[in-house]
Coordinates of C-alpha atoms and ligand atoms in Angstrom, one line a residue:
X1 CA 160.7 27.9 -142.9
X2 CA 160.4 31.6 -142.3
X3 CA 160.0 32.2 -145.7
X4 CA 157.5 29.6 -146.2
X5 CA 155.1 31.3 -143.4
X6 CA 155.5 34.9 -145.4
X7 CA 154.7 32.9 -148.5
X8 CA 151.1 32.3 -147.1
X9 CA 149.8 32.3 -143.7
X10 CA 148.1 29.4 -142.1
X11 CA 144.4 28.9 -142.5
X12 CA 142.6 28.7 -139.0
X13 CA 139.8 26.4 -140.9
X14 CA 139.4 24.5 -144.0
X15 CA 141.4 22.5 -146.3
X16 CA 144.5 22.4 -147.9
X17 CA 145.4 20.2 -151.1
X18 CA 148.7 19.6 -150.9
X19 CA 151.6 17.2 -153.7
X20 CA 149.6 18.4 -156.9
X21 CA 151.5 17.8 -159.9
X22 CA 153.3 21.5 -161.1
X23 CA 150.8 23.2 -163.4
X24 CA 147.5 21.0 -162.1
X25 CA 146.0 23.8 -159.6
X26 CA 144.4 25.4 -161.8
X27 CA 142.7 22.7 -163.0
X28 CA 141.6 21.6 -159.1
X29 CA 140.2 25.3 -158.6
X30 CA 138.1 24.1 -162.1
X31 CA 136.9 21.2 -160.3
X32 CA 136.2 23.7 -156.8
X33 CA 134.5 25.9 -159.1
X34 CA 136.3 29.0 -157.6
X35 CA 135.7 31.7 -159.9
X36 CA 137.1 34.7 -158.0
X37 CA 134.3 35.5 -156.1
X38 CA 134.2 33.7 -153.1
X39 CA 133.9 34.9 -150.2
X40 CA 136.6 32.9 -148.6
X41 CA 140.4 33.2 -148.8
X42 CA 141.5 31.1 -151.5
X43 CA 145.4 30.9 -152.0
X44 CA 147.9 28.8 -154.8
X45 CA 151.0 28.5 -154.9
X46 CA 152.5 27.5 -157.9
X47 CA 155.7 25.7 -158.7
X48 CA 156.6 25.6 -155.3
X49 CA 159.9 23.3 -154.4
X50 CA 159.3 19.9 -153.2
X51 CA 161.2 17.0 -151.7
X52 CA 159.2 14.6 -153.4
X53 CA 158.0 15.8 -156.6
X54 CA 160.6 18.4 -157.4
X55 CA 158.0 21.1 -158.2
X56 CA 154.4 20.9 -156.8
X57 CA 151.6 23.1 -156.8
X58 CA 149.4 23.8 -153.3
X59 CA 145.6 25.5 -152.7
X60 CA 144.3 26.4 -149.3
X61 CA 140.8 27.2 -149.2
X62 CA 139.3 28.7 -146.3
X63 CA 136.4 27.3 -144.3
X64 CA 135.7 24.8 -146.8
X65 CA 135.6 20.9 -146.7
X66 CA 135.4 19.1 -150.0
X67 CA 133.0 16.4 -151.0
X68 CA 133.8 12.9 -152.2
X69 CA 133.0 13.8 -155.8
X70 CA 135.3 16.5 -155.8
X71 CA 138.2 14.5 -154.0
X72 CA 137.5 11.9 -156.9
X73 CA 137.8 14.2 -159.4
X74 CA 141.3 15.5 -157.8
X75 CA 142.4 12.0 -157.9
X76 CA 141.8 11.9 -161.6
X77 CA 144.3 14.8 -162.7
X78 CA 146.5 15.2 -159.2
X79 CA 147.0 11.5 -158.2
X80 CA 149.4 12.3 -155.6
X81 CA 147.9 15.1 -153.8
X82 CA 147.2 14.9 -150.6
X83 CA 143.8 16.4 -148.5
X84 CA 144.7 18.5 -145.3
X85 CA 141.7 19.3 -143.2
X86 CA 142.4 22.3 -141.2
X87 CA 140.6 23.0 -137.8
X88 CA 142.0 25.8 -135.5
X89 CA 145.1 26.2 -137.2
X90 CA 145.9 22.4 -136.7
X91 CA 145.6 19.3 -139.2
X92 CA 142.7 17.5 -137.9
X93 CA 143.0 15.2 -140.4
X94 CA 145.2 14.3 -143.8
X95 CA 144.9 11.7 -146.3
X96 CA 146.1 11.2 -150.2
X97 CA 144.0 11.1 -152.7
X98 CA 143.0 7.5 -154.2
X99 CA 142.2 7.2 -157.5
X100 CA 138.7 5.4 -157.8
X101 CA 138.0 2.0 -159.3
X102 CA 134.6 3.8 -161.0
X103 CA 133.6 7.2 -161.3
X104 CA 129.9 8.0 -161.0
X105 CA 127.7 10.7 -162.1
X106 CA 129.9 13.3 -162.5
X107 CA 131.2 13.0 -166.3
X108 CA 129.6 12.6 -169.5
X109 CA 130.0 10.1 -172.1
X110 CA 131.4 11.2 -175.4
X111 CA 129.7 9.1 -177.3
X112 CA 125.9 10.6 -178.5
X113 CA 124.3 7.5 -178.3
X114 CA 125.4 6.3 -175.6
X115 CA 122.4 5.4 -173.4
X116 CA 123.3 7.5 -170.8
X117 CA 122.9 10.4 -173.6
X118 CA 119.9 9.2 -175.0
X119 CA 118.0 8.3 -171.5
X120 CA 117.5 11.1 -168.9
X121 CA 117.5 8.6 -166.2
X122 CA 120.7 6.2 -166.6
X123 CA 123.5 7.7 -164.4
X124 CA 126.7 7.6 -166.1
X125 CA 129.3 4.8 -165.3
X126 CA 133.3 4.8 -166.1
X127 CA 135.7 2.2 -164.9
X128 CA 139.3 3.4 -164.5
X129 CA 141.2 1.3 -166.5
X130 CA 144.6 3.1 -166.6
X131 CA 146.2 5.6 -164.3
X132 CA 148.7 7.1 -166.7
X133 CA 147.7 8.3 -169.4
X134 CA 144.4 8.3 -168.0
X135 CA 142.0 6.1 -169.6
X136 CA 138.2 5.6 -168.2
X137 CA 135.7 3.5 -170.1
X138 CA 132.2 3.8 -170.5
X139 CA 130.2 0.9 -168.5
X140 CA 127.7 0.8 -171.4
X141 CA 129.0 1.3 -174.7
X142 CA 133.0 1.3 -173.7
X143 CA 134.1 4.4 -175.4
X144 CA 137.3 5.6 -174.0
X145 CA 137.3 8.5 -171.6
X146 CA 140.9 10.6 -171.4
X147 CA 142.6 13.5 -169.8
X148 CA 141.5 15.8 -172.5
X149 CA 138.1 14.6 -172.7
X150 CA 137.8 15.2 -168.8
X151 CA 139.2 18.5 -169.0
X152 CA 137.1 20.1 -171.5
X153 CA 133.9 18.8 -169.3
X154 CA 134.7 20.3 -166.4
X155 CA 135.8 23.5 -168.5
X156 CA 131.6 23.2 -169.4
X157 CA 130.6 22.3 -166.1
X158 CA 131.2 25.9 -163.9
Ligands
ZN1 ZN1 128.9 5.5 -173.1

């Protein structure tokens, strides 16, 4: 335990996303949008040993809460994470991720002419129709959403 407290020290205020899948923080700081110039502490920890997972990965962010798109997004490519919300030094509060039955807004179809291409106004609609591999599907012209596909929009998105 004393070597997990010289590892990193506690945050006094913000979150920490706890259980993500070895490998998978980098793509959560994609979906934060850290870029390396925040102002905030901002700390990973990579392949770090875990009881449940074997290997996991962990970020603490500093006086930051995250919003429900981005917790969606988390569930998407680290189902098993868990949230931590961090308030003077204490867990105020700490839940795991669920993956969403639909995911709003946030991603793009890959289809061109998919209406939600073609029309500025139609928000995008994906139903999650498997967990692993990760499938979505397009609510209006059903093309198939994956991992890959996800990835590569957030890689456009920051
Ligand atoms: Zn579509």
């Amino acid at each position: 335990m004393e070597e997990n407290k010289l590892r990193v020290r506690k945050i006094e205020e913000g979150t920490v996303i706890d259980h993500i899948p070895r490998g998978r923080s980098l793509i959560v700081l994609k979906i934060l949008g850290v870029t390396g110039n925040e102002e905030n502490t901002i700390a990973v920890l990579i392949n770090v040993e875990s009881k449940k997972l074997g290997r996991k990965d962990i970020v603490k962010i500093e006086r930051r809460e995250l919003t429900e798109d981005e917790v969606n997004l988390i569930a998407l490519v680290a189902p098993t994470a868990t949230i931590n919300i961090i308030r003077n030094f204490q867990v105020v509060k700490k839940y795991r991720v669920k993956l969403p039955r639909e995911i709003r807004h946030i991603l793009r179809c890959v289809n061109p002419t998919c209406v939600t291409n073609s029309e500025k106004n139609v928000e995008t609609v994906f139903e999650v129709i498997c967990r692993d591999p990760l499938k979505l599907k397009c609510a209006y012209c059903w093309s198939y959403l994956t991992l890959d596909d996800i990835l590569s929009q957030l890689e456009e998105m920051r």
